[in-house]
CSV table of C-alpha atoms in Angstrom, one decimal:
chain,number,residue,atom,x,y,z
A,1,UNK,CA,-34.8,-14.3,-13.4
A,2,UNK,CA,-35.2,-17.2,-11.1
A,3,UNK,CA,-32.2,-19.5,-10.5
A,4,UNK,CA,-32.7,-22.9,-8.9
A,5,UNK,CA,-29.1,-24.1,-8.4
A,6,UNK,CA,-25.4,-23.2,-8.6
A,7,UNK,CA,-23.0,-24.4,-11.2
A,8,UNK,CA,-19.3,-24.4,-10.1
A,9,UNK,CA,-16.8,-23.9,-12.8
A,10,UNK,CA,-13.1,-24.4,-12.0
A,11,UNK,CA,-10.3,-22.9,-14.1
A,12,UNK,CA,-6.8,-24.2,-13.9
A,13,UNK,CA,-5.2,-21.1,-15.3
A,14,UNK,CA,-1.9,-20.8,-17.2
A,15,UNK,CA,-0.3,-18.1,-19.4
A,16,UNK,CA,-1.9,-19.2,-22.7
A,17,UNK,CA,-4.7,-21.5,-21.7
A,18,UNK,CA,-7.0,-22.6,-18.9
A,19,UNK,CA,-8.3,-26.1,-18.2
A,20,UNK,CA,-12.0,-26.2,-17.3
A,21,UNK,CA,-14.0,-28.5,-15.1
A,22,UNK,CA,-17.5,-28.0,-13.8
A,23,UNK,CA,-20.2,-29.6,-11.5
A,24,UNK,CA,-23.6,-28.8,-10.1
A,25,UNK,CA,-24.2,-28.0,-6.5
A,26,UNK,CA,-25.5,-31.5,-5.5
A,27,UNK,CA,-24.1,-34.1,-3.2
A,28,UNK,CA,-23.3,-36.8,-5.8
A,29,UNK,CA,-23.2,-34.6,-8.9
A,30,UNK,CA,-20.6,-35.8,-11.4
A,31,UNK,CA,-17.6,-33.5,-12.0
A,32,UNK,CA,-17.3,-33.1,-15.7
A,33,UNK,CA,-14.2,-32.0,-17.7
A,34,UNK,CA,-15.1,-29.3,-20.2
A,35,UNK,CA,-11.7,-29.0,-21.9
A,36,UNK,CA,-9.1,-26.4,-22.6
A,37,UNK,CA,-9.8,-22.7,-23.6
A,38,UNK,CA,-7.5,-19.9,-24.4
A,39,UNK,CA,-6.6,-17.4,-21.6
A,40,UNK,CA,-8.0,-14.4,-23.4
A,41,UNK,CA,-10.8,-12.0,-22.7
A,42,UNK,CA,-12.9,-13.2,-25.7
A,43,UNK,CA,-12.5,-16.9,-25.0
A,44,UNK,CA,-13.5,-16.6,-21.3
A,45,UNK,CA,-16.4,-14.4,-22.2
A,46,UNK,CA,-17.6,-17.0,-24.7
A,47,UNK,CA,-17.1,-19.7,-22.0
A,48,UNK,CA,-19.4,-17.8,-19.7
A,49,UNK,CA,-22.0,-17.4,-22.4
A,50,UNK,CA,-21.9,-21.1,-23.2
A,51,UNK,CA,-22.6,-22.2,-19.6
A,52,UNK,CA,-25.3,-19.6,-19.3
A,53,UNK,CA,-27.0,-20.9,-22.4
A,54,UNK,CA,-26.5,-24.6,-21.5
A,55,UNK,CA,-27.7,-24.1,-17.8
A,56,UNK,CA,-30.1,-21.2,-17.9
A,57,UNK,CA,-31.5,-21.9,-14.5
A,58,UNK,CA,-28.1,-21.9,-12.7
A,59,UNK,CA,-25.9,-19.2,-11.3
A,60,UNK,CA,-22.3,-19.5,-12.4
A,61,UNK,CA,-19.6,-19.5,-9.7
A,62,UNK,CA,-16.1,-19.5,-11.1
A,63,UNK,CA,-13.0,-20.4,-9.1
A,64,UNK,CA,-9.2,-20.4,-9.9
A,65,UNK,CA,-5.9,-20.3,-8.1
A,66,UNK,CA,-4.0,-17.1,-7.5
A,67,UNK,CA,-0.8,-17.0,-9.4
A,68,UNK,CA,1.5,-14.8,-11.6
A,69,UNK,CA,-1.3,-14.1,-14.1
A,70,UNK,CA,-2.9,-11.7,-11.7
A,71,UNK,CA,-6.6,-10.9,-11.2
A,72,UNK,CA,-7.8,-9.9,-14.6
A,73,UNK,CA,-9.9,-13.1,-14.9
A,74,UNK,CA,-11.7,-12.3,-11.7
A,75,UNK,CA,-12.4,-8.7,-12.8
A,76,UNK,CA,-13.7,-9.8,-16.2
A,77,UNK,CA,-16.1,-12.4,-14.8
A,78,UNK,CA,-17.4,-10.2,-12.0
A,79,UNK,CA,-17.9,-7.4,-14.4
A,80,UNK,CA,-20.1,-9.8,-16.5
A,81,UNK,CA,-22.3,-10.4,-13.5
A,82,UNK,CA,-20.9,-13.8,-12.4
A,83,UNK,CA,-19.5,-14.8,-9.0
A,84,UNK,CA,-15.8,-15.6,-9.0
A,85,UNK,CA,-13.4,-16.8,-6.3
A,86,UNK,CA,-9.6,-16.7,-6.2
A,87,UNK,CA,-8.0,-19.1,-3.8
A,88,UNK,CA,-4.5,-19.4,-2.5
A,89,UNK,CA,-2.7,-22.6,-3.7
A,90,UNK,CA,-1.2,-23.2,-0.3
A,91,UNK,CA,-4.7,-23.5,1.3
A,92,UNK,CA,-6.0,-26.1,-1.1
A,93,UNK,CA,-6.3,-29.5,0.7
A,94,UNK,CA,-3.9,-32.1,-0.6
A,95,UNK,CA,-3.7,-35.8,0.2
A,96,UNK,CA,-0.2,-37.0,1.2
A,97,UNK,CA,-0.4,-40.0,-1.2
A,98,UNK,CA,-1.4,-38.0,-4.2
A,99,UNK,CA,1.6,-38.1,-6.6
A,100,UNK,CA,-0.1,-37.5,-9.9
A,101,UNK,CA,-0.5,-33.9,-11.0
A,102,UNK,CA,-2.0,-32.9,-14.3
A,103,UNK,CA,-4.0,-29.8,-15.4
A,104,UNK,CA,-7.1,-31.8,-15.8
A,105,UNK,CA,-6.8,-33.3,-12.3
A,106,UNK,CA,-6.2,-29.8,-10.9
A,107,UNK,CA,-9.3,-28.4,-12.5
A,108,UNK,CA,-11.4,-31.3,-11.3
A,109,UNK,CA,-10.0,-31.1,-7.8
A,110,UNK,CA,-10.8,-27.3,-7.7
A,111,UNK,CA,-14.4,-28.0,-8.7
A,112,UNK,CA,-14.7,-30.7,-6.0
A,113,UNK,CA,-13.2,-28.5,-3.3
A,114,UNK,CA,-15.3,-25.5,-4.0
A,115,UNK,CA,-18.5,-27.6,-4.1
A,116,UNK,CA,-17.6,-29.2,-0.7
A,117,UNK,CA,-16.8,-25.8,0.8
A,118,UNK,CA,-13.2,-26.6,1.4
A,119,UNK,CA,-11.8,-23.4,-0.1
A,120,UNK,CA,-11.6,-19.9,1.4
A,121,UNK,CA,-11.4,-17.1,-1.2
A,122,UNK,CA,-8.7,-14.5,-0.9
A,123,UNK,CA,-9.1,-10.7,-1.0
A,124,UNK,CA,-8.8,-9.3,-4.5
A,125,UNK,CA,-7.7,-5.6,-4.8
A,126,UNK,CA,-9.2,-3.2,-7.2
A,127,UNK,CA,-7.0,-2.3,-10.3
A,128,UNK,CA,-6.1,1.1,-8.9
A,129,UNK,CA,-5.2,-0.4,-5.5
A,130,UNK,CA,-3.0,-3.0,-7.2
A,131,UNK,CA,-1.3,-0.2,-9.2
A,132,UNK,CA,-0.3,1.6,-6.0
A,133,UNK,CA,0.8,-1.6,-4.5
A,134,UNK,CA,3.1,-2.3,-7.5
A,135,UNK,CA,4.5,1.2,-7.2
A,136,UNK,CA,5.2,0.7,-3.5
A,137,UNK,CA,6.8,-2.6,-4.1
A,138,UNK,CA,8.9,-1.1,-6.9
A,139,UNK,CA,10.2,1.5,-4.5
A,140,UNK,CA,11.1,-1.2,-2.0
A,141,UNK,CA,12.9,-3.2,-4.6
A,142,UNK,CA,14.8,-0.1,-5.7
A,143,UNK,CA,15.9,0.4,-2.1
A,144,UNK,CA,17.2,-3.1,-1.8
A,145,UNK,CA,19.1,-2.7,-5.1
A,146,UNK,CA,20.6,0.5,-3.9
A,147,UNK,CA,21.8,-1.1,-0.6
A,148,UNK,CA,23.3,-4.0,-2.6
A,149,UNK,CA,25.2,-1.6,-4.8
A,150,UNK,CA,26.5,0.3,-1.8
A,151,UNK,CA,27.7,-2.9,-0.1
A,152,UNK,CA,29.6,-4.0,-3.2
A,153,UNK,CA,31.3,-0.6,-3.4
A,154,UNK,CA,32.3,-0.7,0.3
A,155,UNK,CA,33.6,-4.3,-0.1
A,156,UNK,CA,35.8,-3.2,-2.9
A,157,UNK,CA,37.3,-0.4,-0.8
A,158,UNK,CA,37.7,-2.8,2.2
A,159,UNK,CA,39.6,-5.3,0.0
A,160,UNK,CA,42.0,-2.5,-1.0
A,161,UNK,CA,42.4,-1.2,2.5
A,162,UNK,CA,40.9,2.2,1.6
A,163,UNK,CA,39.3,4.1,4.5
A,164,UNK,CA,36.8,6.8,3.9
A,165,UNK,CA,37.8,10.3,5.1
A,166,UNK,CA,34.3,11.8,4.7
A,167,UNK,CA,31.9,11.4,7.6
A,168,UNK,CA,28.6,12.0,5.6
A,169,UNK,CA,28.3,8.7,3.7
A,170,UNK,CA,26.7,8.9,0.2
A,171,UNK,CA,26.5,12.7,0.2
A,172,UNK,CA,27.6,14.7,-2.9
A,173,UNK,CA,30.9,15.3,-1.0
A,174,UNK,CA,31.3,11.5,-0.4
A,175,UNK,CA,30.6,10.7,-4.1
A,176,UNK,CA,33.2,13.3,-5.2
A,177,UNK,CA,35.7,11.7,-2.9
A,178,UNK,CA,35.0,8.3,-4.5
A,179,UNK,CA,35.6,9.7,-8.0
A,180,UNK,CA,39.1,11.0,-6.9
A,181,UNK,CA,40.3,7.6,-5.8
A,182,UNK,CA,43.0,5.9,-7.8
A,183,UNK,CA,43.3,2.1,-7.4
A,184,UNK,CA,46.5,0.1,-8.1
A,185,UNK,CA,45.3,-1.6,-11.3
A,186,UNK,CA,43.4,-0.2,-14.3
A,187,UNK,CA,40.9,-3.1,-14.1
A,188,UNK,CA,40.0,-2.2,-10.5
A,189,UNK,CA,39.6,1.4,-11.5
A,190,UNK,CA,37.0,0.4,-14.1
A,191,UNK,CA,35.2,-1.7,-11.4
A,192,UNK,CA,35.2,1.3,-9.0
A,193,UNK,CA,33.8,3.7,-11.7
A,194,UNK,CA,31.0,1.2,-12.6
A,195,UNK,CA,30.1,0.8,-8.9
A,196,UNK,CA,30.0,4.6,-8.5
A,197,UNK,CA,27.7,5.0,-11.5
A,198,UNK,CA,25.5,2.2,-10.3
A,199,UNK,CA,25.0,3.8,-6.9
A,200,UNK,CA,24.4,7.2,-8.4
A,201,UNK,CA,21.8,5.9,-10.9
A,202,UNK,CA,20.0,3.9,-8.3
A,203,UNK,CA,19.9,6.9,-6.0
A,204,UNK,CA,18.3,8.9,-8.8
A,205,UNK,CA,15.9,6.1,-9.5
A,206,UNK,CA,14.8,5.9,-5.8
A,207,UNK,CA,14.2,9.7,-5.8
A,208,UNK,CA,12.0,9.4,-8.9
A,209,UNK,CA,10.0,6.6,-7.4
A,210,UNK,CA,9.5,8.5,-4.1
A,211,UNK,CA,8.2,11.5,-6.1
A,212,UNK,CA,5.9,9.4,-8.2
A,213,UNK,CA,4.6,7.5,-5.1
A,214,UNK,CA,3.8,10.7,-3.3
A,215,UNK,CA,2.1,12.1,-6.4
A,216,UNK,CA,-0.2,9.0,-7.1
A,217,UNK,CA,-1.0,8.3,-3.4
A,218,UNK,CA,-2.6,11.7,-3.0
A,219,UNK,CA,-5.0,10.7,-5.8
A,220,UNK,CA,-5.7,7.3,-4.4
A,221,UNK,CA,-9.1,6.4,-3.0
A,222,UNK,CA,-7.4,5.1,0.2
A,223,UNK,CA,-5.4,8.3,0.7
A,224,UNK,CA,-7.8,9.4,3.6
A,225,UNK,CA,-7.0,6.1,5.4
A,226,UNK,CA,-3.2,6.5,4.7
A,227,UNK,CA,-3.4,10.1,6.0
A,228,UNK,CA,-5.4,9.0,9.1
A,229,UNK,CA,-3.2,6.2,10.3
A,230,UNK,CA,-0.1,8.5,10.1
A,231,UNK,CA,-1.5,9.9,13.4
A,232,UNK,CA,0.1,6.9,15.1
A,233,UNK,CA,3.6,6.8,16.3
A,234,UNK,CA,6.0,4.8,14.0
A,235,UNK,CA,3.6,5.1,11.0
A,236,UNK,CA,4.9,7.6,8.5
A,237,UNK,CA,4.0,7.9,4.8
A,238,UNK,CA,6.0,4.9,3.5
A,239,UNK,CA,4.8,2.6,6.2
A,240,UNK,CA,1.2,3.8,5.9
A,241,UNK,CA,1.2,3.4,2.1
A,242,UNK,CA,2.8,0.0,2.3
A,243,UNK,CA,0.4,-1.4,4.9
A,244,UNK,CA,-2.7,-0.2,3.2
A,245,UNK,CA,-1.5,-1.1,-0.3
A,246,UNK,CA,-0.8,-4.7,0.9
A,247,UNK,CA,-3.9,-5.2,3.0
A,248,UNK,CA,-6.5,-3.1,1.2
A,249,UNK,CA,-9.8,-2.6,2.9
A,250,UNK,CA,-9.2,-3.2,6.6
A,251,UNK,CA,-12.9,-3.0,7.5
A,252,UNK,CA,-13.5,-6.4,5.8
A,253,UNK,CA,-12.2,-7.8,9.1
A,254,UNK,CA,-15.0,-7.7,11.7
A,255,UNK,CA,-12.5,-8.0,14.6
A,256,UNK,CA,-8.9,-7.0,14.9
A,257,UNK,CA,-7.9,-10.4,16.1
A,258,UNK,CA,-8.7,-11.8,12.7
A,259,UNK,CA,-6.4,-9.2,11.2
A,260,UNK,CA,-3.6,-10.1,13.6
A,261,UNK,CA,-4.0,-13.7,12.6
A,262,UNK,CA,-4.1,-12.8,8.9
A,263,UNK,CA,-0.7,-11.1,9.2
A,264,UNK,CA,0.8,-14.0,11.1
A,265,UNK,CA,1.5,-11.9,14.2
A,266,UNK,CA,-0.2,-14.4,16.6
A,267,UNK,CA,1.8,-17.1,18.4
A,268,UNK,CA,1.6,-20.6,17.1
A,269,UNK,CA,0.0,-23.2,19.4
A,270,UNK,CA,0.2,-26.9,20.0
A,271,UNK,CA,-2.4,-28.1,22.5
A,272,UNK,CA,-3.0,-31.7,23.3
A,273,UNK,CA,-4.9,-33.1,26.3
A,274,UNK,CA,-4.0,-30.9,29.3
A,275,UNK,CA,-0.7,-29.6,27.8
A,276,UNK,CA,-0.7,-26.2,26.0
A,277,UNK,CA,2.5,-25.0,24.3
A,278,UNK,CA,2.8,-21.6,22.6
A,279,UNK,CA,5.6,-21.1,20.0
A,280,UNK,CA,6.8,-18.3,17.7
A,281,UNK,CA,4.5,-16.2,15.6
A,282,UNK,CA,3.0,-18.1,12.7
A,283,UNK,CA,4.3,-15.7,10.0
A,284,UNK,CA,1.5,-16.5,7.7
A,285,UNK,CA,-0.2,-14.0,5.4
A,286,UNK,CA,1.4,-10.9,3.9
A,287,UNK,CA,5.1,-10.7,5.0
A,288,UNK,CA,5.7,-7.2,3.7
A,289,UNK,CA,2.9,-5.6,5.8
A,290,UNK,CA,4.2,-7.6,8.8
A,291,UNK,CA,7.7,-6.3,8.3
A,292,UNK,CA,6.5,-2.7,8.0
A,293,UNK,CA,4.6,-3.0,11.2
A,294,UNK,CA,7.6,-4.5,13.0
A,295,UNK,CA,9.7,-1.6,11.8
A,296,UNK,CA,7.2,0.9,13.1
A,297,UNK,CA,7.0,-0.9,16.5
A,298,UNK,CA,10.6,0.0,17.3
A,299,UNK,CA,9.6,3.6,18.0
A,300,UNK,CA,7.6,2.5,21.1
A,301,UNK,CA,10.7,1.8,23.1
A,302,UNK,CA,10.7,5.4,24.3
A,303,UNK,CA,8.4,7.4,26.5
A,304,UNK,CA,5.1,8.6,25.1
A,305,UNK,CA,5.2,12.0,23.6
A,306,UNK,CA,3.9,14.1,20.6
A,307,UNK,CA,6.7,15.3,18.4
A,308,UNK,CA,6.6,18.3,16.2
A,309,UNK,CA,6.4,16.2,13.1
A,310,UNK,CA,3.6,14.0,14.5
A,311,UNK,CA,1.7,17.2,15.5
A,312,UNK,CA,1.9,18.4,11.9
A,313,UNK,CA,0.5,15.0,10.7
A,314,UNK,CA,-2.4,15.2,13.1
A,315,UNK,CA,-3.4,18.8,12.4
A,316,UNK,CA,-6.1,18.1,9.7
A,317,UNK,CA,-7.4,14.9,11.3
A,318,UNK,CA,-10.6,14.4,13.4
A,319,UNK,CA,-10.5,14.4,17.2
A,320,UNK,CA,-11.6,10.7,17.3
A,321,UNK,CA,-8.6,9.6,15.2
A,322,UNK,CA,-6.2,11.7,17.3
A,323,UNK,CA,-7.6,10.2,20.5
A,324,UNK,CA,-7.2,6.6,19.2
A,325,UNK,CA,-3.6,7.4,18.2
A,326,UNK,CA,-2.8,8.8,21.7
A,327,UNK,CA,-4.5,5.9,23.5
A,328,UNK,CA,-2.4,3.5,21.3
A,329,UNK,CA,0.8,5.3,22.2
A,330,UNK,CA,0.1,5.3,25.9
A,331,UNK,CA,-0.8,1.6,25.9
A,332,UNK,CA,2.0,0.4,23.7
A,333,UNK,CA,4.8,2.3,25.4
A,334,UNK,CA,3.7,0.9,28.8
A,335,UNK,CA,3.3,-2.6,27.3
A,336,UNK,CA,6.8,-2.5,25.9
A,337,UNK,CA,8.3,-1.5,29.3
A,338,UNK,CA,6.3,-4.3,31.1
A,339,UNK,CA,7.4,-6.9,28.7
A,340,UNK,CA,11.1,-5.9,29.0
A,341,UNK,CA,10.8,-5.9,32.8
A,342,UNK,CA,9.4,-9.4,32.7
A,343,UNK,CA,12.6,-10.5,30.9
A,344,UNK,CA,11.1,-11.0,27.4
A,345,UNK,CA,13.5,-11.0,24.5
A,346,UNK,CA,13.6,-7.7,22.6
A,347,UNK,CA,12.3,-9.2,19.4
A,348,UNK,CA,9.4,-10.9,21.2
A,349,UNK,CA,8.4,-7.5,22.7
A,350,UNK,CA,8.6,-5.8,19.4
A,351,UNK,CA,6.4,-8.5,17.7
A,352,UNK,CA,3.8,-8.0,20.5
A,353,UNK,CA,3.8,-4.3,19.9
A,354,UNK,CA,3.4,-4.8,16.2
A,355,UNK,CA,0.5,-7.1,16.8
A,356,UNK,CA,-1.4,-4.5,18.8
A,357,UNK,CA,-0.4,-1.7,16.4
A,358,UNK,CA,-2.5,-3.2,13.6
A,359,UNK,CA,-5.5,-3.3,16.0
A,360,UNK,CA,-5.3,0.4,16.5
A,361,UNK,CA,-4.8,1.0,12.8
A,362,UNK,CA,-7.9,-1.1,12.2
A,363,UNK,CA,-9.8,1.1,14.6
A,364,UNK,CA,-8.6,4.3,12.8
A,365,UNK,CA,-9.5,2.9,9.4
A,366,UNK,CA,-13.1,2.3,10.6
A,367,UNK,CA,-13.4,6.0,11.3
A,368,UNK,CA,-12.8,6.9,7.6
A,369,UNK,CA,-15.6,6.7,5.1
A,370,UNK,CA,-14.6,5.6,1.6
A,371,UNK,CA,-16.5,5.3,-1.7
A,372,UNK,CA,-17.4,1.9,-3.1
A,373,UNK,CA,-16.3,0.5,-6.4
A,374,UNK,CA,-18.9,-0.7,-9.0
A,375,UNK,CA,-17.8,-4.1,-10.4
A,376,UNK,CA,-19.4,-3.4,-13.8
A,377,UNK,CA,-16.9,-0.5,-14.3
A,378,UNK,CA,-14.0,-3.0,-14.4
A,379,UNK,CA,-14.9,-4.3,-17.8
A,380,UNK,CA,-13.2,-1.5,-19.7
A,381,UNK,CA,-10.0,-2.0,-17.8
A,382,UNK,CA,-9.6,-5.7,-18.5
A,383,UNK,CA,-6.9,-6.6,-21.1
A,384,UNK,CA,-7.9,-8.3,-24.3
């Protein structure tokens, strides 16, 4: 089939409906408002058929903003053979004086921006990749909840001037010691027991999520990459899974500097005339992946060496990956020492190490060959 032009279709998506606007790929083409359609699989499939029938010589390019509704619209439309772009709301150009916001205006603005080339699509993970990411984030949320419960329990003991006599905190012995405490008032005793039960339940929940994460990651298509990047120092299972689950396919970046910029690990800059000023890191992009890298960067404070645990992680890996990991450790350990000798702040040095860590992770990921996903296979997994 021969196509002569492109038809841009903008969707301002919501929970129950989507506002639709469209325009042709011509300089002065009018942007038309189509109307409102339901946010269901059947309604959007019908919308695509209507535009295909009305504009048979056009290719359909859909666009909508990323939001809480997820990526099922993208997966549905791409499985039907159409192009679809998901854009970040924060990257959509906005005029300072524009004070009127309606769904119709948002859809028309999206259509205008995509026609003019002012929008940059974001990376959309596959359904299986998003599932592992949800599991990894659930594990992190559980850890935060557990820490909050522990802090509340310790605060209760501190307010009542009770000092712990067990050195191993939160061990079975420590929990038994907590259950033997008797507070002055019955109401406080109830609070103590509730806190103890909350901590115990969240510890069991964390253990369940750890087991499930390990089980599902081993069946994930990115598991070879997760296993490979654990050859690096400061990158164990949780850090490796978190980084790959958040970033997805690292090979989509043709240079590691683009990946550094994507993670917000590059310094901000303000250059005017002959003055150049560098500031703090931009902190743009995925904050969770950036935090995991910063956590792993702390291990490069010490001299380069291969521990027993790291040796076990490298046993089944190729020699090219092991060489990249060792080269990274030698360079980053030296770089940390040089930065500290130059009087750099500790946090500045760690951010610099994290920035270079992702470059070596990118290099290792390129050594692993993965299978590709066929877009047409997504159709059966899209919710009705």
